[in-house]
PDB file of C-alpha atoms and ligand atoms in Angstrom:
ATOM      1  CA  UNK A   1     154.591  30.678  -0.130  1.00 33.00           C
ATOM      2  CA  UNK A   2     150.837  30.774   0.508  1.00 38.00           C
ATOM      3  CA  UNK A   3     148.999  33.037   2.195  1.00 37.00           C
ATOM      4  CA  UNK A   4     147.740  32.323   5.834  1.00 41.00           C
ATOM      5  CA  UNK A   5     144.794  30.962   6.345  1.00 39.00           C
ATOM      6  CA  UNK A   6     145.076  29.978   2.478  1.00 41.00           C
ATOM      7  CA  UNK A   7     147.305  26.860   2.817  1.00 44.00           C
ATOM      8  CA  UNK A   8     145.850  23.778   1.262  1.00 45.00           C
ATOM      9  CA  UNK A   9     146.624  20.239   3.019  1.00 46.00           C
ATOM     10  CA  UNK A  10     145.350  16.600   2.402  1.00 48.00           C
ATOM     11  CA  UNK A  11     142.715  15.540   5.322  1.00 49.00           C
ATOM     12  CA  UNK A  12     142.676  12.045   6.858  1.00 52.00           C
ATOM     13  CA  UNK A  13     140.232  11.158   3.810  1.00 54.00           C
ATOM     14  CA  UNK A  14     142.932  12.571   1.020  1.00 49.00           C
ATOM     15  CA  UNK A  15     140.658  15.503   0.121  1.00 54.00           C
ATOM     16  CA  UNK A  16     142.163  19.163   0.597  1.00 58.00           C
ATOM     17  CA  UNK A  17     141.070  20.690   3.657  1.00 62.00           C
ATOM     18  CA  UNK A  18     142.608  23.972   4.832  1.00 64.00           C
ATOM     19  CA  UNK A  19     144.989  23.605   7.393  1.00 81.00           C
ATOM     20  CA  UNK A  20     144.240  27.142  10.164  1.00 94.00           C
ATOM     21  CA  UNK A  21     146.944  28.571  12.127  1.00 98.00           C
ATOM     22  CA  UNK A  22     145.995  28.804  15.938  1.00 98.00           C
ATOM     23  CA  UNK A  23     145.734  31.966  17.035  1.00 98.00           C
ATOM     24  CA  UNK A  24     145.076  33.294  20.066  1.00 98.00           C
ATOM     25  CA  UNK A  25     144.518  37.008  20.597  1.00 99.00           C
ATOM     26  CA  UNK A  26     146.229  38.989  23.618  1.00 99.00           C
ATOM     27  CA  UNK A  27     143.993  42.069  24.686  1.00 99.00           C
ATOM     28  CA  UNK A  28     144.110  44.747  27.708  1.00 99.00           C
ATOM     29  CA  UNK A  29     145.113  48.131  28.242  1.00 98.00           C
ATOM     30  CA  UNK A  30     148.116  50.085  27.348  1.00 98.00           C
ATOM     31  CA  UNK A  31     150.335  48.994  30.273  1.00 98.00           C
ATOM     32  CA  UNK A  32     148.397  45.867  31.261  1.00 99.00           C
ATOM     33  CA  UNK A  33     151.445  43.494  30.355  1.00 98.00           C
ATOM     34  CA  UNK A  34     150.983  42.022  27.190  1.00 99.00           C
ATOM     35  CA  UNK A  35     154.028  41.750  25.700  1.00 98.00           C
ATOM     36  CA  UNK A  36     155.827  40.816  29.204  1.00 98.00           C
ATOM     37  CA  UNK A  37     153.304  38.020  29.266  1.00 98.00           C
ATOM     38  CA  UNK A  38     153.617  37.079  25.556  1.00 98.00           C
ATOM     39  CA  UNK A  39     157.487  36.566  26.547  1.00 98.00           C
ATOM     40  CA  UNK A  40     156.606  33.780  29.223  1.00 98.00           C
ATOM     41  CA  UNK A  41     153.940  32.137  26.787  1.00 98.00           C
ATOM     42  CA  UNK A  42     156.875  31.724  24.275  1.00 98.00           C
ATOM     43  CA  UNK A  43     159.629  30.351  26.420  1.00 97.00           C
ATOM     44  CA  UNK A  44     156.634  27.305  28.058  1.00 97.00           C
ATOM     45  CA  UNK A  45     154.243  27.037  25.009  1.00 97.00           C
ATOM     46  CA  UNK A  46     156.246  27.214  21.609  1.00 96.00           C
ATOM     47  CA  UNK A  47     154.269  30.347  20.119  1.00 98.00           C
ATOM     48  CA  UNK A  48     155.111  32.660  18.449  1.00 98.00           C
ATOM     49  CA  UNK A  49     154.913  36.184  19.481  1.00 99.00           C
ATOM     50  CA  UNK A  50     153.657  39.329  16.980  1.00 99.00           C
ATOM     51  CA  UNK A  51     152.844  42.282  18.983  1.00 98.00           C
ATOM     52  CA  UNK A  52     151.068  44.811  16.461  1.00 98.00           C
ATOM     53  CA  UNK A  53     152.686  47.814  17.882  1.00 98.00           C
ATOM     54  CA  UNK A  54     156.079  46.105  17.471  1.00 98.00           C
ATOM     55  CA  UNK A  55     155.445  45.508  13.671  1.00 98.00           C
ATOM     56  CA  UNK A  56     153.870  49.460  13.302  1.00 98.00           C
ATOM     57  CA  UNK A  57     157.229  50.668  14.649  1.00 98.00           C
ATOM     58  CA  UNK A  58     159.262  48.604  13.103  1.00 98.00           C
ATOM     59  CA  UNK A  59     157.948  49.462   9.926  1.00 98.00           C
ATOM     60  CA  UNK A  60     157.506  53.159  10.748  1.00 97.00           C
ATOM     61  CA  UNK A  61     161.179  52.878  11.154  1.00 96.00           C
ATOM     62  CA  UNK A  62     161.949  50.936   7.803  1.00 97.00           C
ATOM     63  CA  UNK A  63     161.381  54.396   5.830  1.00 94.00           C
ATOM     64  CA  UNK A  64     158.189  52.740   4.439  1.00 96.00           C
ATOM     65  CA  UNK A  65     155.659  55.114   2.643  1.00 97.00           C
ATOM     66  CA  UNK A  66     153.385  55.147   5.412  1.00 98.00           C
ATOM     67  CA  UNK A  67     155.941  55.831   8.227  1.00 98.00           C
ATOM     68  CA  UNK A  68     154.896  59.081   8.646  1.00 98.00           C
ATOM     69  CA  UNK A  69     151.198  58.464   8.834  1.00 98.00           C
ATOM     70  CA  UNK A  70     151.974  55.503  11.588  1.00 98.00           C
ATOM     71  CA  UNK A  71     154.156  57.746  13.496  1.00 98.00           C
ATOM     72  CA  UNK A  72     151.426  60.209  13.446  1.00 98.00           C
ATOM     73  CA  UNK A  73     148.762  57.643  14.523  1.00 98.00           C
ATOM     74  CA  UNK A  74     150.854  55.823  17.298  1.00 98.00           C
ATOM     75  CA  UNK A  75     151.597  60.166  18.496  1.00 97.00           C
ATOM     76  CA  UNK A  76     147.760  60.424  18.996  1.00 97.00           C
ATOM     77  CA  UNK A  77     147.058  57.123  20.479  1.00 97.00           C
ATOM     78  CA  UNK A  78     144.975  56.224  17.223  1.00 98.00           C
ATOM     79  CA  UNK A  79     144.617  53.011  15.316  1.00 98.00           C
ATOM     80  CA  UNK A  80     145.894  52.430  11.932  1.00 98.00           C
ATOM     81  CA  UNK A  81     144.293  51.168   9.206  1.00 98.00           C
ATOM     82  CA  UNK A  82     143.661  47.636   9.262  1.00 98.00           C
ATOM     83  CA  UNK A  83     144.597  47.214   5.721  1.00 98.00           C
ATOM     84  CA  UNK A  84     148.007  48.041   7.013  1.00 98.00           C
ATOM     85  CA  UNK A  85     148.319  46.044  10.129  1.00 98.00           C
ATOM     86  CA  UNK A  86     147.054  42.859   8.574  1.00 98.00           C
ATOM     87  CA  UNK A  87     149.598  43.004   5.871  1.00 98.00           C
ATOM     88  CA  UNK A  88     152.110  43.434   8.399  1.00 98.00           C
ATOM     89  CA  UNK A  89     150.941  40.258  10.670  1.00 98.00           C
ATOM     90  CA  UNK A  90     150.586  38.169   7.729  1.00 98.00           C
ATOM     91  CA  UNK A  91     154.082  38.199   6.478  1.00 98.00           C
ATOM     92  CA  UNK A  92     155.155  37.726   9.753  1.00 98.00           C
ATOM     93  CA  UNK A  93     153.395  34.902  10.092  1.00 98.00           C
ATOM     94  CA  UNK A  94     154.405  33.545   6.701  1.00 97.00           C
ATOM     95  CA  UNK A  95     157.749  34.302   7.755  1.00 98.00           C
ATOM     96  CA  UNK A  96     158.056  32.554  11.193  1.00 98.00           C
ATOM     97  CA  UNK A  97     157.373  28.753  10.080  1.00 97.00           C
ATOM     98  CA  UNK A  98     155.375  28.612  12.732  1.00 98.00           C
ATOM     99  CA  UNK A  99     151.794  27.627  13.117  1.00 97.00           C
ATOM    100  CA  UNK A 100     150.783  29.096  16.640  1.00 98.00           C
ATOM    101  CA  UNK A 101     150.806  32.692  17.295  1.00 98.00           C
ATOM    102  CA  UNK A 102     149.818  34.954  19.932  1.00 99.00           C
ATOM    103  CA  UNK A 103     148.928  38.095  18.420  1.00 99.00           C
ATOM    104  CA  UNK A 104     149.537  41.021  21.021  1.00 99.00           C
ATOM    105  CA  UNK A 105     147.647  44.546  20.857  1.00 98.00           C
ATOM    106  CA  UNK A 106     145.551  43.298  17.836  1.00 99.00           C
ATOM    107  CA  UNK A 107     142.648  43.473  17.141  1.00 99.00           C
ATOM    108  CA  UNK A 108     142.086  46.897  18.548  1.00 98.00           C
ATOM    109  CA  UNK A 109     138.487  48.221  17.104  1.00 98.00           C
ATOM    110  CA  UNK A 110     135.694  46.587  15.573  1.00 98.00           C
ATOM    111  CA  UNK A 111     137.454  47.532  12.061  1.00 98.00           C
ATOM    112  CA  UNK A 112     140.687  45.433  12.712  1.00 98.00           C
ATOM    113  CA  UNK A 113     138.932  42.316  14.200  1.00 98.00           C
ATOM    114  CA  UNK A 114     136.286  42.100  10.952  1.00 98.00           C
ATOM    115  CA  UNK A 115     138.673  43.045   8.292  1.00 98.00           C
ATOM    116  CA  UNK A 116     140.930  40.044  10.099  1.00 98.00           C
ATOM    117  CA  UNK A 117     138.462  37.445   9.734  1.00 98.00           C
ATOM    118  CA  UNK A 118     137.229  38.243   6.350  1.00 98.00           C
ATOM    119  CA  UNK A 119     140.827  38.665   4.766  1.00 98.00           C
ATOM    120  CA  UNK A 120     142.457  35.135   7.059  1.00 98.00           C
ATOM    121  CA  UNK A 121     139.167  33.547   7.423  1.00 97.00           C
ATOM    122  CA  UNK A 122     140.920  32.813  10.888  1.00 98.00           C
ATOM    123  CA  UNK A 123     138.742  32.903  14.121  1.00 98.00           C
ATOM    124  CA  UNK A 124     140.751  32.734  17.202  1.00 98.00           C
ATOM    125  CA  UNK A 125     140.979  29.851  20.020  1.00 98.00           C
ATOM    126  CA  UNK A 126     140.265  32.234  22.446  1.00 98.00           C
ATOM    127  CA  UNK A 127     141.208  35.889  23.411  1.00 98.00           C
ATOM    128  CA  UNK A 128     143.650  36.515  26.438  1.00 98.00           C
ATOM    129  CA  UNK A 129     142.541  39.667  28.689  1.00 99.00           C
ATOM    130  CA  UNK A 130     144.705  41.090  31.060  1.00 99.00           C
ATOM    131  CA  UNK A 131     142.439  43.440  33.232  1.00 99.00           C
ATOM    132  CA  UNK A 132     144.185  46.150  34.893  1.00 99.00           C
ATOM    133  CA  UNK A 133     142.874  49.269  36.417  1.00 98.00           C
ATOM    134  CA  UNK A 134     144.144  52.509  35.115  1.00 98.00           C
ATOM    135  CA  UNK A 135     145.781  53.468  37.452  1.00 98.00           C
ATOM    136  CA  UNK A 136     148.493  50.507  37.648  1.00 99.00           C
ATOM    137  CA  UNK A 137     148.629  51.099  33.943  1.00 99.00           C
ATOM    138  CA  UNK A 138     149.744  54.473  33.901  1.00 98.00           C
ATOM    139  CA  UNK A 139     152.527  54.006  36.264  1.00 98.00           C
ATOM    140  CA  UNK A 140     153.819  51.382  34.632  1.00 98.00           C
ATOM    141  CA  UNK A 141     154.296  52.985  31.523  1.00 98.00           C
ATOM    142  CA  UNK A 142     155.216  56.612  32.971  1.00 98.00           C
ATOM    143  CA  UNK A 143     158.433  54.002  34.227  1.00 98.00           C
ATOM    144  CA  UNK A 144     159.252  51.560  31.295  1.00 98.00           C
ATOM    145  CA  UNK A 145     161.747  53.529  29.886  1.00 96.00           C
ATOM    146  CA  UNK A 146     161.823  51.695  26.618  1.00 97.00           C
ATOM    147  CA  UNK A 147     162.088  55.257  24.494  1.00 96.00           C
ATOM    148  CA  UNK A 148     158.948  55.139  23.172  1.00 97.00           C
ATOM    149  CA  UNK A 149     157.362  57.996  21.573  1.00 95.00           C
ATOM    150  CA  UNK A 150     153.895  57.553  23.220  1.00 98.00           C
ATOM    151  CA  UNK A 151     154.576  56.854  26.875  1.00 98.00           C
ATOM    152  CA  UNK A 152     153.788  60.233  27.869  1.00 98.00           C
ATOM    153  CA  UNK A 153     150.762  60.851  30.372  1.00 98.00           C
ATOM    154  CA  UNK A 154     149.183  63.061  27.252  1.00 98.00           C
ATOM    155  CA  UNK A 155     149.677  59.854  24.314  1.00 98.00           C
ATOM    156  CA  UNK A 156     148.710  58.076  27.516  1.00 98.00           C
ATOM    157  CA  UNK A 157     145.443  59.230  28.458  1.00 98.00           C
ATOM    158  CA  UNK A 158     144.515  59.317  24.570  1.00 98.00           C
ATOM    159  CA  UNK A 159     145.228  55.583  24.520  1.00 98.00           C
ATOM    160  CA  UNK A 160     143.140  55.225  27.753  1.00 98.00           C
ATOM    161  CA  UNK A 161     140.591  56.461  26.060  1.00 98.00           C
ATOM    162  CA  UNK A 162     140.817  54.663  22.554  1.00 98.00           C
ATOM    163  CA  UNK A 163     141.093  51.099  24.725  1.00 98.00           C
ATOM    164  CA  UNK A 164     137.717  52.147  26.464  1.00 98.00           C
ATOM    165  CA  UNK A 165     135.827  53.304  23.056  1.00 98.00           C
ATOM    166  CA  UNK A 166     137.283  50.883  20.824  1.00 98.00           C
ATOM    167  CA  UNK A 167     139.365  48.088  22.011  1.00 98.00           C
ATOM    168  CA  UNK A 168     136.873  47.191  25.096  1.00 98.00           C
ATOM    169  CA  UNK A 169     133.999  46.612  22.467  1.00 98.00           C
ATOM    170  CA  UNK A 170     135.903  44.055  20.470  1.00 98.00           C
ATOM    171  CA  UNK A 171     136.614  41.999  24.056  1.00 98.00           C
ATOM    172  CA  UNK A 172     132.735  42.207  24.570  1.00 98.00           C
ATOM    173  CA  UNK A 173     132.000  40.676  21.022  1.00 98.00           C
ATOM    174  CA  UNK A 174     134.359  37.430  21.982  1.00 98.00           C
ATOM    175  CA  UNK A 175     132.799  37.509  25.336  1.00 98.00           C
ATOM    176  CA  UNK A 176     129.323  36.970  24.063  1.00 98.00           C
ATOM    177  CA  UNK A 177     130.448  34.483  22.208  1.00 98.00           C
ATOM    178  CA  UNK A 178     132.220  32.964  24.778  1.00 98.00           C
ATOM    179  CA  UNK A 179     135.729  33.016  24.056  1.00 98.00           C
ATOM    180  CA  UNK A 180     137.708  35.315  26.449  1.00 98.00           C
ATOM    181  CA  UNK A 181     139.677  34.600  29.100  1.00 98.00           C
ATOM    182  CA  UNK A 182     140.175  37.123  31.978  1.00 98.00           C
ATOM    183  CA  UNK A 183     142.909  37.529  33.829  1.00 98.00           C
ATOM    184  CA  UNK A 184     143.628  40.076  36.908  1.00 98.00           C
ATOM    185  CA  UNK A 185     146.777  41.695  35.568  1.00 99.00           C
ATOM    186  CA  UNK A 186     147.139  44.054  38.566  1.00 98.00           C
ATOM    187  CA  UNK A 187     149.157  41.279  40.588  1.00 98.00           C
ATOM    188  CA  UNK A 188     153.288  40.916  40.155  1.00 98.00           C
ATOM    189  CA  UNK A 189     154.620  39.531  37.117  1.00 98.00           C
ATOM    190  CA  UNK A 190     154.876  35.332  38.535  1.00 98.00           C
ATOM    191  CA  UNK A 191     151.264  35.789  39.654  1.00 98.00           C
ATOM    192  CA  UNK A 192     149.876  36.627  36.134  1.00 98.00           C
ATOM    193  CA  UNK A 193     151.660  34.009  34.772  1.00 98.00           C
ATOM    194  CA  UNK A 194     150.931  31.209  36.961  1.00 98.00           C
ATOM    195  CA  UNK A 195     147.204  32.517  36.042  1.00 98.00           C
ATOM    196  CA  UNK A 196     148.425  32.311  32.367  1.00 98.00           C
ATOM    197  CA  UNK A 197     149.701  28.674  32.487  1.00 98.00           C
ATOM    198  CA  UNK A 198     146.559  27.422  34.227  1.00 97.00           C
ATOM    199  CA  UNK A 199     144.728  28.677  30.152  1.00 98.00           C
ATOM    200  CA  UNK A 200     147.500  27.305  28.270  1.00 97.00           C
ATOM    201  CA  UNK A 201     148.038  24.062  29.873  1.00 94.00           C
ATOM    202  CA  UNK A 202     145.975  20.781  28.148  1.00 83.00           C
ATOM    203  CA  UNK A 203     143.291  19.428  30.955  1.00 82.00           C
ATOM    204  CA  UNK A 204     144.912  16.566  30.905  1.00 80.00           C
ATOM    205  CA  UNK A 205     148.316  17.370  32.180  1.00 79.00           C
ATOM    206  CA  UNK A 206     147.052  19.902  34.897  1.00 69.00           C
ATOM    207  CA  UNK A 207     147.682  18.481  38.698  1.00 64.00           C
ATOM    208  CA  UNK A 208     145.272  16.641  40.465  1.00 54.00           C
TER     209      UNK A 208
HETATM  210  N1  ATP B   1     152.464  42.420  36.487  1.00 59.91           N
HETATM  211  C1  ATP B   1     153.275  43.458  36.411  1.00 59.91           C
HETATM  212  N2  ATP B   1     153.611  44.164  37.515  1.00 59.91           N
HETATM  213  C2  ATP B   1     154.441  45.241  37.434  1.00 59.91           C
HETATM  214  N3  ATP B   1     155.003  45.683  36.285  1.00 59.91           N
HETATM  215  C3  ATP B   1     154.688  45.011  35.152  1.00 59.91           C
HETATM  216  C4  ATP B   1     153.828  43.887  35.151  1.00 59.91           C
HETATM  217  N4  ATP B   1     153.704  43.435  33.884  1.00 59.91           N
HETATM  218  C5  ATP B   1     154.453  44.251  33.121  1.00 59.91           C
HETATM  219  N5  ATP B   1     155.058  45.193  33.875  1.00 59.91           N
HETATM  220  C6  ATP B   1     155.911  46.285  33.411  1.00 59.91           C
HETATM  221  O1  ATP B   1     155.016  47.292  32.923  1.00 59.91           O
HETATM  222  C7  ATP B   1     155.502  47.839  31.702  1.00 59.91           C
HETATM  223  C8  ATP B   1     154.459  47.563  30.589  1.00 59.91           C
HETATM  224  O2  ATP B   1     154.420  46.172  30.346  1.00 59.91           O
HETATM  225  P1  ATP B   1     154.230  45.614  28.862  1.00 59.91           P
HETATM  226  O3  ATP B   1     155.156  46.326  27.944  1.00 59.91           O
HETATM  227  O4  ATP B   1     154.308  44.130  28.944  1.00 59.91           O
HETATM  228  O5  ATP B   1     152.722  46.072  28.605  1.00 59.91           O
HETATM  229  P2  ATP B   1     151.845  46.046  27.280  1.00 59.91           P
HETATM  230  O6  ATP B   1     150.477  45.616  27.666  1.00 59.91           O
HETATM  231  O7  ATP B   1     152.530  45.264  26.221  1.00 59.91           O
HETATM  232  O8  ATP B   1     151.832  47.602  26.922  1.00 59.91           O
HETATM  233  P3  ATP B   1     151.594  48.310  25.502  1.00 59.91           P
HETATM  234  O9  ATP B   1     150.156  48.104  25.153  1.00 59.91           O
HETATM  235  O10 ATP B   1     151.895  49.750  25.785  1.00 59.91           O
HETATM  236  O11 ATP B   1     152.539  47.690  24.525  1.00 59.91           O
HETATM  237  C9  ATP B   1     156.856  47.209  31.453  1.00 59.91           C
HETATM  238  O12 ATP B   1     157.849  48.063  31.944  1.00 59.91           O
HETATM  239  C10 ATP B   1     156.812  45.901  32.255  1.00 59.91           C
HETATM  240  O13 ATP B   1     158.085  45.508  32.709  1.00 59.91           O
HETATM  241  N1  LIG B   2     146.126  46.889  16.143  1.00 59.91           N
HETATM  242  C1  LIG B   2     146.918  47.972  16.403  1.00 59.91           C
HETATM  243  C2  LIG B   2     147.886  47.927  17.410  1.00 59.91           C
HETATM  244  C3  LIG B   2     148.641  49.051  17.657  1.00 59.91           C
HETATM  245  N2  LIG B   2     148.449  50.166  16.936  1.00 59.91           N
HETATM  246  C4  LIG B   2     149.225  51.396  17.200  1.00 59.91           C
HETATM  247  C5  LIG B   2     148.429  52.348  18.068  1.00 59.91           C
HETATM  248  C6  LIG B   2     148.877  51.981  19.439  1.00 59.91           C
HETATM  249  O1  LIG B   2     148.648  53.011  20.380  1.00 59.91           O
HETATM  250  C7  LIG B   2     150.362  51.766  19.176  1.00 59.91           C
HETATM  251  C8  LIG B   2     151.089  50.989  20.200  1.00 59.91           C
HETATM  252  O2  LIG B   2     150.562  49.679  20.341  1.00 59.91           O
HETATM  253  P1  LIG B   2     151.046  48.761  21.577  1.00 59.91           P
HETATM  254  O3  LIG B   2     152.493  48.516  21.398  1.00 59.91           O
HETATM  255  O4  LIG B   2     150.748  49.573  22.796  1.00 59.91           O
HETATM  256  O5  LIG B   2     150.229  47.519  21.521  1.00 59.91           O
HETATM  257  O6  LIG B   2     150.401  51.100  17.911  1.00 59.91           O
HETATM  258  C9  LIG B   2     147.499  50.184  15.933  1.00 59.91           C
HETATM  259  O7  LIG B   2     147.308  51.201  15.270  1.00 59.91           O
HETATM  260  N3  LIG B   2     146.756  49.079  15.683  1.00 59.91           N
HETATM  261 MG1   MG B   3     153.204  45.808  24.274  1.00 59.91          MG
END
């Protein structure tokens, strides 16, 4: 199987064209309710759903060679290597049959989202933003109970801090370019989503 972003089709005139994956990016804070989105998106809009984190700890946990240094990096709130991450997405991508993804939590600094589009040659639609103040955040992930290793308030506040340094610049760069859509993630869960389904759903078939 090809790479993504590498597959080669015939166009309408018989020539090979590359045939892109759409992407769309899903961006906010720790906490903001990316992946509970993502879930909804899935279920109404037939994407598929790679959350970046996810694939770190799942391979963390696969006794790869560099589980120890992701375990270490997710402990400290830091991001790893894109080299590493983008490996991870594109297999999964290659894996899932499918051609639209959201991908969740990625990219994070100005190092994931160039090494992304020089390695996939893949720009995205658009870029998802849940905005959500800290505050809401942190409660919601002193109370998810999920086990994971960095929802405590001291991995917390580090990832605070990495969103606001790192992650907040790459939104910026799709803003000025105008591709990011904002969305007030502080509201209950069917609120955000009706929000959501306004971006996702085609002009055409929205309401009078
Ligand atoms: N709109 C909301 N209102 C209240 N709680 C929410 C809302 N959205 C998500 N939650 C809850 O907040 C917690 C964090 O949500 P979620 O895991 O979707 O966030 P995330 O952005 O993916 O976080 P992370 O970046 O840490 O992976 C979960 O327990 C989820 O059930
Ligand atoms: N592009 C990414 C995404 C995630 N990570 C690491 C560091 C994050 O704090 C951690 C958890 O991510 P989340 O599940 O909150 O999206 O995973 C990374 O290094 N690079
Ligand atoms: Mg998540």
């Amino acid at each position: 199987m090809g790479t993504v972003g590498d597959a080669a089709n015939k166009d309408t005139n018989g020539s090979l064209a590359e045939k892109k994956p759409t992407v769309v990016f899903v961006l906010g804070g720790p906490g903001s309710g990316k992946g509970t989105q993502c879930a909804n998106i899935v279920q109404h809009f037939g994407f598929t759903h790679l959350s970046a984190g996810d694939l770190l700890r799942a391979e963390q946990k696969s006794g790869s060679e560099n589980g120890t240094m992701i375990q270490n990096m997710i402990k400290e709130g830091k991001i790893v290597p894109s080299e590493v991450t983008i490996k991870l997405l594109q297999k999964a991508m290659e894996e899932s049959g499918n051609d639209k993804f959201l991908i969740d939590g990625f990219p994070r600094n100005e190092e994931n989202r160039a090494a992304f589009e020089t390695v996939t040659q893949i720009e995205p639609a658009f870029v998802l933003f849940f905005d959500c103040s800290e505050e809401e955040m942190e409660r919601r992930l002193l109370s998810r109970n999920e086990g994971r290793e960095d929802d405590n308030i001291e991995t917390i506040r580090k990832r605070f801090k990495v969103f606001l340094e790192s992650s907040l610049p790459v939104i910026q760069h799709y803003e000025s370019r105008g591709k990011v859509r904002k969305i007030d993630a502080g509201r209950p869960i069917e609120e955000v989503f009706e929000s959501v389904k306004a971006i996702f759903t085609p002009k055409n078939e929205k309401a009078e």
